[in-house]
PDB file of C-alpha atoms in Angstrom:
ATOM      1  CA  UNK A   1      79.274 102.437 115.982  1.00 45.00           C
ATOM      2  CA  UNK A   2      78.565  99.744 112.990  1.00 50.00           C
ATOM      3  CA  UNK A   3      75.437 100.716 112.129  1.00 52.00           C
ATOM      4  CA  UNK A   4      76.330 104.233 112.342  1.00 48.00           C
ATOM      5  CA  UNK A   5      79.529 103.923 110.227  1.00 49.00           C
ATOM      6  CA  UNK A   6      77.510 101.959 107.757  1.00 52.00           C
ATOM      7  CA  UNK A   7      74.923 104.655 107.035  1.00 53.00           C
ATOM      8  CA  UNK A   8      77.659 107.386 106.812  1.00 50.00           C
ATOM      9  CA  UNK A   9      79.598 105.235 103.757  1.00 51.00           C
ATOM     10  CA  UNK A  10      76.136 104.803 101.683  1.00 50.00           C
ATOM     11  CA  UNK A  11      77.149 108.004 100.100  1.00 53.00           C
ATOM     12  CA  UNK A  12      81.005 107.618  99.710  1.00 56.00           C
ATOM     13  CA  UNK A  13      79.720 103.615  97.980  1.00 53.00           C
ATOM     14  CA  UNK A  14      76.779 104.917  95.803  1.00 60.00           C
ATOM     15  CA  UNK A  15      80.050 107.249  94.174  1.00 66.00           C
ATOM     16  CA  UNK A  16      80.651 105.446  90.348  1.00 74.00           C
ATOM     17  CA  UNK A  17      84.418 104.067  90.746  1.00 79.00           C
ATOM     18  CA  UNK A  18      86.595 102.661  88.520  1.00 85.00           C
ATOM     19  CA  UNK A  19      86.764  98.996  87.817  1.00 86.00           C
ATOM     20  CA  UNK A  20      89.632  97.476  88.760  1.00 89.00           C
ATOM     21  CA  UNK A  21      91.142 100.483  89.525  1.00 93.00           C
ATOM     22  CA  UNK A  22      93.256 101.454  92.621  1.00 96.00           C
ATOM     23  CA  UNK A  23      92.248 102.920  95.653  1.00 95.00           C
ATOM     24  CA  UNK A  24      94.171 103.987  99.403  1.00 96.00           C
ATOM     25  CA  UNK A  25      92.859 104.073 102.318  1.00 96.00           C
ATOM     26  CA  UNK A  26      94.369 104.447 105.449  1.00 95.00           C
ATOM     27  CA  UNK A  27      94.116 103.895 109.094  1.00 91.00           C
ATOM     28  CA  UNK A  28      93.838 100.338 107.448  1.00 87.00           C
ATOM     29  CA  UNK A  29      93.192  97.960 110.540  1.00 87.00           C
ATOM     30  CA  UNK A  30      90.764 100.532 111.918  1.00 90.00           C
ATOM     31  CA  UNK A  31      86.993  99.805 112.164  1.00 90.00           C
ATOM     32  CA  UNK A  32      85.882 102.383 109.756  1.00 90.00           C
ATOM     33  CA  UNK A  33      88.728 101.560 106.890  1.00 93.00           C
ATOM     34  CA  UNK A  34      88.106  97.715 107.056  1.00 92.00           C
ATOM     35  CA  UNK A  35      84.483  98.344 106.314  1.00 90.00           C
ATOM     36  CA  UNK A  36      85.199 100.648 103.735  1.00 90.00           C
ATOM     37  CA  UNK A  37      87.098  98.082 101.923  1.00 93.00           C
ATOM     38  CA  UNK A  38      84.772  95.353 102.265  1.00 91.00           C
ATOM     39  CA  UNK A  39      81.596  97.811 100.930  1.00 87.00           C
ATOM     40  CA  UNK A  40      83.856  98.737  97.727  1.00 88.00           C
ATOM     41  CA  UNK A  41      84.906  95.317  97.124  1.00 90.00           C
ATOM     42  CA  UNK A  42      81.200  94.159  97.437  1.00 86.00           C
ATOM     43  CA  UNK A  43      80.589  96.793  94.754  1.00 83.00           C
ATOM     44  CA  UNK A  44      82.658  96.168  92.349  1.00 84.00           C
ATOM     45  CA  UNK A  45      86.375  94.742  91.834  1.00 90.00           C
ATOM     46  CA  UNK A  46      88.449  97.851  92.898  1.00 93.00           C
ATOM     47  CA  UNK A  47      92.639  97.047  93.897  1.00 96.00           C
ATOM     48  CA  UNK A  48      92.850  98.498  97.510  1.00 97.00           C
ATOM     49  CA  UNK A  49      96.048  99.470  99.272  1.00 97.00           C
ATOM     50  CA  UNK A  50      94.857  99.624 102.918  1.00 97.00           C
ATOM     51  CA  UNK A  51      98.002 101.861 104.861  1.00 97.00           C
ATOM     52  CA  UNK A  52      98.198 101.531 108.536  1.00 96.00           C
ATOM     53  CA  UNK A  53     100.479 102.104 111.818  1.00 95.00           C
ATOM     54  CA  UNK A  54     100.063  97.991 112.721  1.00 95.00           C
ATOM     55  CA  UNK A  55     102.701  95.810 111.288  1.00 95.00           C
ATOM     56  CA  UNK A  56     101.478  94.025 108.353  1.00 93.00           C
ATOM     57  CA  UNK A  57     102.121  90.682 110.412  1.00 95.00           C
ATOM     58  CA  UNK A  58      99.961  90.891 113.182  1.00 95.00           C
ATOM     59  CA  UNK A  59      97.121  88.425 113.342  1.00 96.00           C
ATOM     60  CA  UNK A  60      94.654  90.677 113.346  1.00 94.00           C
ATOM     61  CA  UNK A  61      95.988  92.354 110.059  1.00 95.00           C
ATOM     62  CA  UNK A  62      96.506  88.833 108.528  1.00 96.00           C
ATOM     63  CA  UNK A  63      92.688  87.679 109.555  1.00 96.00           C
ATOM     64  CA  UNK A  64      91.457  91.302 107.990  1.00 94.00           C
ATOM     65  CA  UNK A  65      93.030  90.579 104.645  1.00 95.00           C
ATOM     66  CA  UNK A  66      92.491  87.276 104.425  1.00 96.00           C
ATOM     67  CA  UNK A  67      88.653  88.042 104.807  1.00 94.00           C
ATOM     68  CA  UNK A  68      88.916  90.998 102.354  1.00 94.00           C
ATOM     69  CA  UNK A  69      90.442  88.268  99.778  1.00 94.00           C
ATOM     70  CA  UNK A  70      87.511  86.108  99.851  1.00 91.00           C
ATOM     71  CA  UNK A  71      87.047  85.410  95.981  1.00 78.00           C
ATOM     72  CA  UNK A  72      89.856  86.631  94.949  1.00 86.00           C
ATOM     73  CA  UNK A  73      90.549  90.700  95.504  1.00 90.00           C
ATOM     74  CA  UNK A  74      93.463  92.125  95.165  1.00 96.00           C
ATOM     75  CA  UNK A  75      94.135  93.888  98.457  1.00 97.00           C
ATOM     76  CA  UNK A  76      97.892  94.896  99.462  1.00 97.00           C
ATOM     77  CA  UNK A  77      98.270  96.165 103.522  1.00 97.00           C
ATOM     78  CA  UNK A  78     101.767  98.529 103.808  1.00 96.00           C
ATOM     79  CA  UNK A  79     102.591  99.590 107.336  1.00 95.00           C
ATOM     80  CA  UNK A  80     103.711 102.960 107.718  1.00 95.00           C
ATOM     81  CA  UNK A  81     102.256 106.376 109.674  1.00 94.00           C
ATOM     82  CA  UNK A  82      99.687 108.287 106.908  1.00 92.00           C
ATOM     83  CA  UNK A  83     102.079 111.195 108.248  1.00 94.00           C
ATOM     84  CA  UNK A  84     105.506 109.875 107.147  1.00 96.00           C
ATOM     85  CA  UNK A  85     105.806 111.336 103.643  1.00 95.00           C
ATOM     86  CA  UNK A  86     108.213 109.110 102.755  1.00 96.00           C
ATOM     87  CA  UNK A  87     106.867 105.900 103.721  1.00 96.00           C
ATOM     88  CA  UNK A  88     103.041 106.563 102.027  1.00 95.00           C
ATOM     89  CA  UNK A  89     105.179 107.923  98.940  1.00 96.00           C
ATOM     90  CA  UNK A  90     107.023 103.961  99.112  1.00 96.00           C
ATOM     91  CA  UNK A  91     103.744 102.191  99.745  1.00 96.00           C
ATOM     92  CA  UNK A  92     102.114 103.695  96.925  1.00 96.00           C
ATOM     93  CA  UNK A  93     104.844 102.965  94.538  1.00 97.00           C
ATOM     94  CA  UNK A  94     104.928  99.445  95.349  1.00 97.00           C
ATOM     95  CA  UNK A  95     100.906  99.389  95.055  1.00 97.00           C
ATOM     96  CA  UNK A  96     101.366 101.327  91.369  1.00 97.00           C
ATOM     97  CA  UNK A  97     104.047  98.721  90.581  1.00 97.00           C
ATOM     98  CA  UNK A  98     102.570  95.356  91.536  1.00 96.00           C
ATOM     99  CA  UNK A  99      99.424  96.584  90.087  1.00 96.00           C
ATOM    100  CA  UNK A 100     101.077  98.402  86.814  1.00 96.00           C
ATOM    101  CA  UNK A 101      98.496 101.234  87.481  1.00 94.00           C
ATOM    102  CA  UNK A 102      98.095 104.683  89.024  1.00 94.00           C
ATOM    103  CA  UNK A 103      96.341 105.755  92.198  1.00 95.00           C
ATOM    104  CA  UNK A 104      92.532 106.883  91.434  1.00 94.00           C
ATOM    105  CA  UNK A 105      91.564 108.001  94.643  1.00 91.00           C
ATOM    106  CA  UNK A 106      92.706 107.754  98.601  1.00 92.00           C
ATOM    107  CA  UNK A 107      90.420 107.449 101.569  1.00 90.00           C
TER     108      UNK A 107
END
């Protein structure tokens, strides 16, 4: 599943993004999102606002970020269910708030 989820992104990561710019993507602790992250933070610096179902205090969620951090990105985890209008509306305030910027694209 790696290698194949790996090939599929070199398309989605060859895309120009912004610098420093801020980016969602959810079904955050999955597979597939967590190596999405890590390939745009490779990149260049992006701000990422992973949103997923798992609370944002389970272990695994805490190891994921804290590997994502690694010299210094700025990646925020917000749990809440990509259907719940409401909460994704919330998370992405608090992103555009912490970050004084505006959403430039959602995964």
């Amino acid at each position: 599943m790696k290698n194949f989820v790996n090939q599929k992104m070199i398309h989605l990561v060859s895309y120009q993004y912004e610098v420093n710019a801020l980016y969602v993507i959810s079904g955050g602790r999955g597979e597939l999102a967590l190596s999405l992250a890590a390939q745009l933070l490779d990149r260049q610096p992006v701000k990422l606002l992973l949103i997923g179902r798992t609370s944002a205090k389970n272990p695994e969620v805490q190891a994921a970020l804290a590997r994502l951090r690694r010299g210094g990105a700025e990646v925020m985890y917000q749990s809440a269910d990509i259907a719940d209008a409401t909460a994704v509306r919330k998370a992405a305030t608090e992103a555009e708030t912490q970050w004084s910027t505006k959403i430039a694209g959602v995964f």
